[in-house]
Every structure is written in C-alpha cells, then in structure tokens.
PDB file of C-alpha atoms in Angstrom:
ATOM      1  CA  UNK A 682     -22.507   6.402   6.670  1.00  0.00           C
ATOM      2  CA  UNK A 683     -21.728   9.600   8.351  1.00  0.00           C
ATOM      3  CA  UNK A 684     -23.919  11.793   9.948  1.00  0.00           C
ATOM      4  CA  UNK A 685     -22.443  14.427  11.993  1.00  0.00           C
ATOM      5  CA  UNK A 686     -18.752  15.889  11.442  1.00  0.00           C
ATOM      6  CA  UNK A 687     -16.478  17.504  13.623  1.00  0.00           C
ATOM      7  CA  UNK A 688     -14.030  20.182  11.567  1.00  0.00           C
ATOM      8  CA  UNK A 689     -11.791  21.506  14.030  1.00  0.00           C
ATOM      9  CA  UNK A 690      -9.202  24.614  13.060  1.00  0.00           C
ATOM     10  CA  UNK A 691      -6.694  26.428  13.772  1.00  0.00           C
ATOM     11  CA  UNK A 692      -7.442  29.028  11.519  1.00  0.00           C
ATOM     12  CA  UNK A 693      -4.758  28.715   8.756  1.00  0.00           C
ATOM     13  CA  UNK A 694      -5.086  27.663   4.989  1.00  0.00           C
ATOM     14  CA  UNK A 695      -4.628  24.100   5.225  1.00  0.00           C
ATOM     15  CA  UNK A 696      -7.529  23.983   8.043  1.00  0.00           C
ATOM     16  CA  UNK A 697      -9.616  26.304   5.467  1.00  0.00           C
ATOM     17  CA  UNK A 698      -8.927  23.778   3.042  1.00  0.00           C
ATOM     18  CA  UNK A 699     -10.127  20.469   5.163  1.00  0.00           C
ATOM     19  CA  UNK A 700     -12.914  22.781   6.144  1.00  0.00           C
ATOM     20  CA  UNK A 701     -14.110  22.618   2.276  1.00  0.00           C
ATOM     21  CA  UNK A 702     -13.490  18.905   1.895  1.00  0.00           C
ATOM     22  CA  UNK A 703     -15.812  18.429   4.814  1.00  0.00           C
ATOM     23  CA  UNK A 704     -18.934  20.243   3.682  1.00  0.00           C
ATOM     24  CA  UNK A 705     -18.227  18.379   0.588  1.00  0.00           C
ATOM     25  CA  UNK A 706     -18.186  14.810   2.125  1.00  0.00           C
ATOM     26  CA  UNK A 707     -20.856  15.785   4.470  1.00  0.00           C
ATOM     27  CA  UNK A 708     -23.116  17.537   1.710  1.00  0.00           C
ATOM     28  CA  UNK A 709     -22.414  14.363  -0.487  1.00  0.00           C
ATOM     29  CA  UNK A 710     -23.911  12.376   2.743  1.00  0.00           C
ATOM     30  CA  UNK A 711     -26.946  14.380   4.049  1.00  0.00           C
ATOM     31  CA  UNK A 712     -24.613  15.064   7.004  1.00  0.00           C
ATOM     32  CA  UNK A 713     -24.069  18.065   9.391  1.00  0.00           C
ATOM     33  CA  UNK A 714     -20.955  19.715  10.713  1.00  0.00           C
ATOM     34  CA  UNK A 715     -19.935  21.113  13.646  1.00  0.00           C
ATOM     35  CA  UNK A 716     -16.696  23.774  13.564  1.00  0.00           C
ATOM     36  CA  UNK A 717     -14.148  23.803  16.543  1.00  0.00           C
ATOM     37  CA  UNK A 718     -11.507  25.895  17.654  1.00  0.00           C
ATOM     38  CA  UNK A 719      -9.422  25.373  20.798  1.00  0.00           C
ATOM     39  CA  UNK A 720      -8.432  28.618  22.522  1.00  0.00           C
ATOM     40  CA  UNK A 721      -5.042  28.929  24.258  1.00  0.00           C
ATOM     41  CA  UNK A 722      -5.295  29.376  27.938  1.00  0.00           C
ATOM     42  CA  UNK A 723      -4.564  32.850  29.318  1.00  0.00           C
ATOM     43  CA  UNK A 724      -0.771  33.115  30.412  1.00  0.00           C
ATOM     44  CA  UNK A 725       0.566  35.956  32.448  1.00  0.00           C
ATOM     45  CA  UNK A 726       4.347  36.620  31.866  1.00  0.00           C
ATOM     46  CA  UNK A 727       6.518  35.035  28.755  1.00  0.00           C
ATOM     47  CA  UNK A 728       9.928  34.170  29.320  1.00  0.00           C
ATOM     48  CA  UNK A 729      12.430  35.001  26.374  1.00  0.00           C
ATOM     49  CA  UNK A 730      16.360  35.733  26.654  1.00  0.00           C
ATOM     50  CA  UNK A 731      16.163  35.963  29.854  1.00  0.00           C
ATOM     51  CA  UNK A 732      13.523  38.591  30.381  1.00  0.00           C
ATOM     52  CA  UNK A 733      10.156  38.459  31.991  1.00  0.00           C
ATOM     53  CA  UNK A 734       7.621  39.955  29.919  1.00  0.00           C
ATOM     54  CA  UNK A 735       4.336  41.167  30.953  1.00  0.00           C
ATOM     55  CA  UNK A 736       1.348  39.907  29.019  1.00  0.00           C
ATOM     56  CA  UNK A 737      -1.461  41.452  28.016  1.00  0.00           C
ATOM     57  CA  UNK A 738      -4.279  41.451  30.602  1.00  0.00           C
ATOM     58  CA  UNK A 739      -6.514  38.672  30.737  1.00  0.00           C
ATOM     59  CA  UNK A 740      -9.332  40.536  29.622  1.00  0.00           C
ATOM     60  CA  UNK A 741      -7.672  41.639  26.376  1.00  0.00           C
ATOM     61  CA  UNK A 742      -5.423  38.512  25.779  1.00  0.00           C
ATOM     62  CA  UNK A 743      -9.406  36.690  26.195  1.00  0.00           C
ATOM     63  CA  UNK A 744     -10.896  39.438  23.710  1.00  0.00           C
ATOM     64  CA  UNK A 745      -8.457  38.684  20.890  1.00  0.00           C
ATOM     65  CA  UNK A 746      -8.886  34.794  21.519  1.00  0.00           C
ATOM     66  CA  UNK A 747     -12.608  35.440  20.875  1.00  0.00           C
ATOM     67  CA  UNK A 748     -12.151  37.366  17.812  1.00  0.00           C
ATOM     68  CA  UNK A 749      -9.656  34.860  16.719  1.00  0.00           C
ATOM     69  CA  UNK A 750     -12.316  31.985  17.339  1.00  0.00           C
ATOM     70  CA  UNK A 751     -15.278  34.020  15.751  1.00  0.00           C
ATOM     71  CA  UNK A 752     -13.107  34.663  12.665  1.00  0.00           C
ATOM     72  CA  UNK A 753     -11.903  31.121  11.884  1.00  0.00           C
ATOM     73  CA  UNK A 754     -15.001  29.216  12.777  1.00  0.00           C
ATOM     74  CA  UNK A 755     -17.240  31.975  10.842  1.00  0.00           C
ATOM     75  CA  UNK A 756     -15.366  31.056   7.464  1.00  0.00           C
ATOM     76  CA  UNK A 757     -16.431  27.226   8.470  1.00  0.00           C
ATOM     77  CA  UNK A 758     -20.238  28.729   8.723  1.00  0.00           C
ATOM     78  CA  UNK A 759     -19.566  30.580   5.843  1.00  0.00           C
ATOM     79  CA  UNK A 760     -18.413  27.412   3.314  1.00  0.00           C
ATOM     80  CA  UNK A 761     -21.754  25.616   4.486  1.00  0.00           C
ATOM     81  CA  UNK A 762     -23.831  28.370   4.111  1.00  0.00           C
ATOM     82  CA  UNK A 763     -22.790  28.170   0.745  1.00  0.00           C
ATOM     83  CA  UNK A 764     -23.597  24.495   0.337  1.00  0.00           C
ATOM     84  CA  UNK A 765     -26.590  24.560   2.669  1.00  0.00           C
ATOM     85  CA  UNK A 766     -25.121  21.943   4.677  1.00  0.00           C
ATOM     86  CA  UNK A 767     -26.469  22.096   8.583  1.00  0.00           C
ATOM     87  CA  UNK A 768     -23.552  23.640  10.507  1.00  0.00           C
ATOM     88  CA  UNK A 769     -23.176  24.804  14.267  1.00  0.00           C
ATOM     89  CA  UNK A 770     -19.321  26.171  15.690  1.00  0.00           C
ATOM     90  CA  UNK A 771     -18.430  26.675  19.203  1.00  0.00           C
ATOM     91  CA  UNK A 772     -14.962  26.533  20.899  1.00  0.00           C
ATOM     92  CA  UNK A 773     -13.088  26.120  23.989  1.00  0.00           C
ATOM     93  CA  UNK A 774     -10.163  27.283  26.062  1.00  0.00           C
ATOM     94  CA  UNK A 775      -7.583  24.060  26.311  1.00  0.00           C
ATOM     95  CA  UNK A 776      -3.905  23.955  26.242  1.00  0.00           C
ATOM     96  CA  UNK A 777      -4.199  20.826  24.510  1.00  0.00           C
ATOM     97  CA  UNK A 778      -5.668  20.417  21.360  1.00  0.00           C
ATOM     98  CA  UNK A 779      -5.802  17.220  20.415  1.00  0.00           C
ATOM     99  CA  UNK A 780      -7.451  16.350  23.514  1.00  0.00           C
ATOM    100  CA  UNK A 781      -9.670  18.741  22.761  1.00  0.00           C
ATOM    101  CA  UNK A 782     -10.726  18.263  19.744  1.00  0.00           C
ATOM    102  CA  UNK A 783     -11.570  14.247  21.015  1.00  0.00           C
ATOM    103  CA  UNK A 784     -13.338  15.537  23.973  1.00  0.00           C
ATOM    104  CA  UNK A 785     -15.773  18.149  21.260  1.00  0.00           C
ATOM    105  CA  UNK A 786     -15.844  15.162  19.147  1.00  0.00           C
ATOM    106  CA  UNK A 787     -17.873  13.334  22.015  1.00  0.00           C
ATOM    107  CA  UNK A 788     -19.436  15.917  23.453  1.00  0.00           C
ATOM    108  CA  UNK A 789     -21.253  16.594  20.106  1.00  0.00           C
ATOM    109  CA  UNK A 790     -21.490  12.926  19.004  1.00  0.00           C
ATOM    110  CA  UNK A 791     -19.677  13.103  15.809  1.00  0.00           C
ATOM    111  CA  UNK A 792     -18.958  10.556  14.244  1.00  0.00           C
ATOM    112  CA  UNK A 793     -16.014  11.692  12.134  1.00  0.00           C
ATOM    113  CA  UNK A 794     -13.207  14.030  12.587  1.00  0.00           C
ATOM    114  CA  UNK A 795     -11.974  16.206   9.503  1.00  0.00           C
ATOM    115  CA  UNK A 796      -9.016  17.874  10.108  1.00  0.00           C
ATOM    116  CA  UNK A 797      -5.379  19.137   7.985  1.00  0.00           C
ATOM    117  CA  UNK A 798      -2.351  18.044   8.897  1.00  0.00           C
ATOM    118  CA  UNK A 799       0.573  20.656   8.363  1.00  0.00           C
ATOM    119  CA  UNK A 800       3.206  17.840   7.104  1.00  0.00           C
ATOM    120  CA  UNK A 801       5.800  17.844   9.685  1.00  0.00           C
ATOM    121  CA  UNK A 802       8.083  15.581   9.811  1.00  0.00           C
ATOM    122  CA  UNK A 803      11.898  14.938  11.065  1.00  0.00           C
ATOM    123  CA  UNK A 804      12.970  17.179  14.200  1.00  0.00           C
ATOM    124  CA  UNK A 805      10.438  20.110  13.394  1.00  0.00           C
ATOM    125  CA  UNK A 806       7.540  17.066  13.692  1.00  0.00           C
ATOM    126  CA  UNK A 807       9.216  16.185  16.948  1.00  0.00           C
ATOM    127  CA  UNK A 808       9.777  19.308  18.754  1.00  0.00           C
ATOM    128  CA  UNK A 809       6.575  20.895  17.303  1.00  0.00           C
ATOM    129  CA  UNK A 810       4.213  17.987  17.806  1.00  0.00           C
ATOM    130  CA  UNK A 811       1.474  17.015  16.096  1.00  0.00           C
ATOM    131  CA  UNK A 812      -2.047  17.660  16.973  1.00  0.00           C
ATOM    132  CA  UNK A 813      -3.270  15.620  13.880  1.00  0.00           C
ATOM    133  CA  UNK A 814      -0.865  12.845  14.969  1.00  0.00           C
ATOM    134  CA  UNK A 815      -1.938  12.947  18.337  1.00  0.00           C
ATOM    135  CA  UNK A 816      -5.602  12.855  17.732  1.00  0.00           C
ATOM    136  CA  UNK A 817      -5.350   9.892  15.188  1.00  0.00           C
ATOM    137  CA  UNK A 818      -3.789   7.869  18.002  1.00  0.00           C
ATOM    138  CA  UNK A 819      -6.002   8.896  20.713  1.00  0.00           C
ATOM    139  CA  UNK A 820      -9.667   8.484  18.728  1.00  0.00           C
ATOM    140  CA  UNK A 821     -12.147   6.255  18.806  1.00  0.00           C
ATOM    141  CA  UNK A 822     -13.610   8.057  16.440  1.00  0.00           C
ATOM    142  CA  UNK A 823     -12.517   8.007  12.896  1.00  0.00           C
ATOM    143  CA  UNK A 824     -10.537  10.548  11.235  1.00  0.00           C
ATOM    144  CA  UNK A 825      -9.994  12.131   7.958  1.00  0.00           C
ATOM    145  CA  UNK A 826      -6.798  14.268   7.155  1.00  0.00           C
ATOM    146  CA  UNK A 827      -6.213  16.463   4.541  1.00  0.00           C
ATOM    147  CA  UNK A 828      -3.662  17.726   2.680  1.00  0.00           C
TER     148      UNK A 828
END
C-alpha cells in the first residue's frame, strides 16, 4: 500500500518513538524511509528582558545545527539498519516545519508521513502550535501520528 515513508524529527523521544513505528510499518510493507529534520534558520541577536543579546556566529550557530541534524536523523538510520529496511536522511534549514516537512514529503515522493505528536492541548497547544496539527491540515499526503 505504501511504498516510501517520510519520518520527520525533531530529535526528542516521542519522534524516536514514531521513528520505530515507521520502520515497523514500512518493514511490514517492503517499504523505504526517508528521515527529515528541519533546521532553524540562523538568527543574529535574541531579545529577552529587554536586552539585546548577541548570538553565536553564523558559522558556529550552523555547526551545531548540523551536528544536531546528523545526530537525530543518524538514530533514524540506525533503527533501519537494524531492520534492514532501505533508508536515506537529509534535512533543511526552514523556519517552518510543517511546511517543511510537506514540501520533503513531495520532493521525495512519499507517500506517507510518520510523525509524533507531543499532546498539546488548551493554551500551551495554542501559543506553542502544532507542527503535527499543522501538517495534518495542510497534506495531501496521508499521515500517521504517534503517541
């Protein structure tokens, strides 16, 4: 039914968990994955209390990104290894995730997203957002959320 799976991150434990489920489904249907991760874009100065922070230069705040990326998509690589399912990771500097993780989705031709959703709901749903929420209303393209 499936044959190639998007499994976008964000590198915490409810994202390693949907990572799992997906080699799963997509062993269980002679499927491949693909693993995504969405850097932030470089920002120069934070603003907090008042105060006008200096960053980190671009070339280090772009260093950590990429070590964040290689470190959350390798444990994607990693969990197929395992269950020789066919798996490929890249990622991308965006300010908005959802959009994407809908743009990687048709870039690659997946035809299923697999993706955690952290749960929020009430005001910290609403001032935090959803990137989960967001990309189940904006794709074509099924998705599957875990929990």
């Amino acid at each position: 039914m499936f044959n190639h799976i998007l499994v976008p991150t964000d590198g915490s434990r409810l994202s390693a968990k949907a990572a799992k489920q997906a080699v799963k489904v997509a062993k269980a249907m002679g499927a491949r994955i693909t693993g995504f991760y969405a850097i932030p874009a470089y920002s120069s100065t934070y603003y907090g209390d008042g105060y006008i922070l200096r960053a980190p230069s671009a070339e280090a705040q772009a260093e950590f990104a990429q070590k964040q990326a290689r470190k959350h998509l390798s444990a994607i690589e990693v969990e197929a290894e395992v269950e020789k399912v066919p798996c490929e990771v890249f990622h991308v500097v965006s300010d908005s995730p959802y959009e994407a993780i809908i743009d990687a989705a048709k870039k690659k031709k997946c035809d299923l997203i697999v993706m955690a959703s952290h749960g929020r709901r009430g005001l910290s749903g609403l001032v935090l957002g959803s990137e989960t929420q967001k990309v189940l209303i904006h794709s074509k393209i099924p998705v599957l959320v875990c929990r």
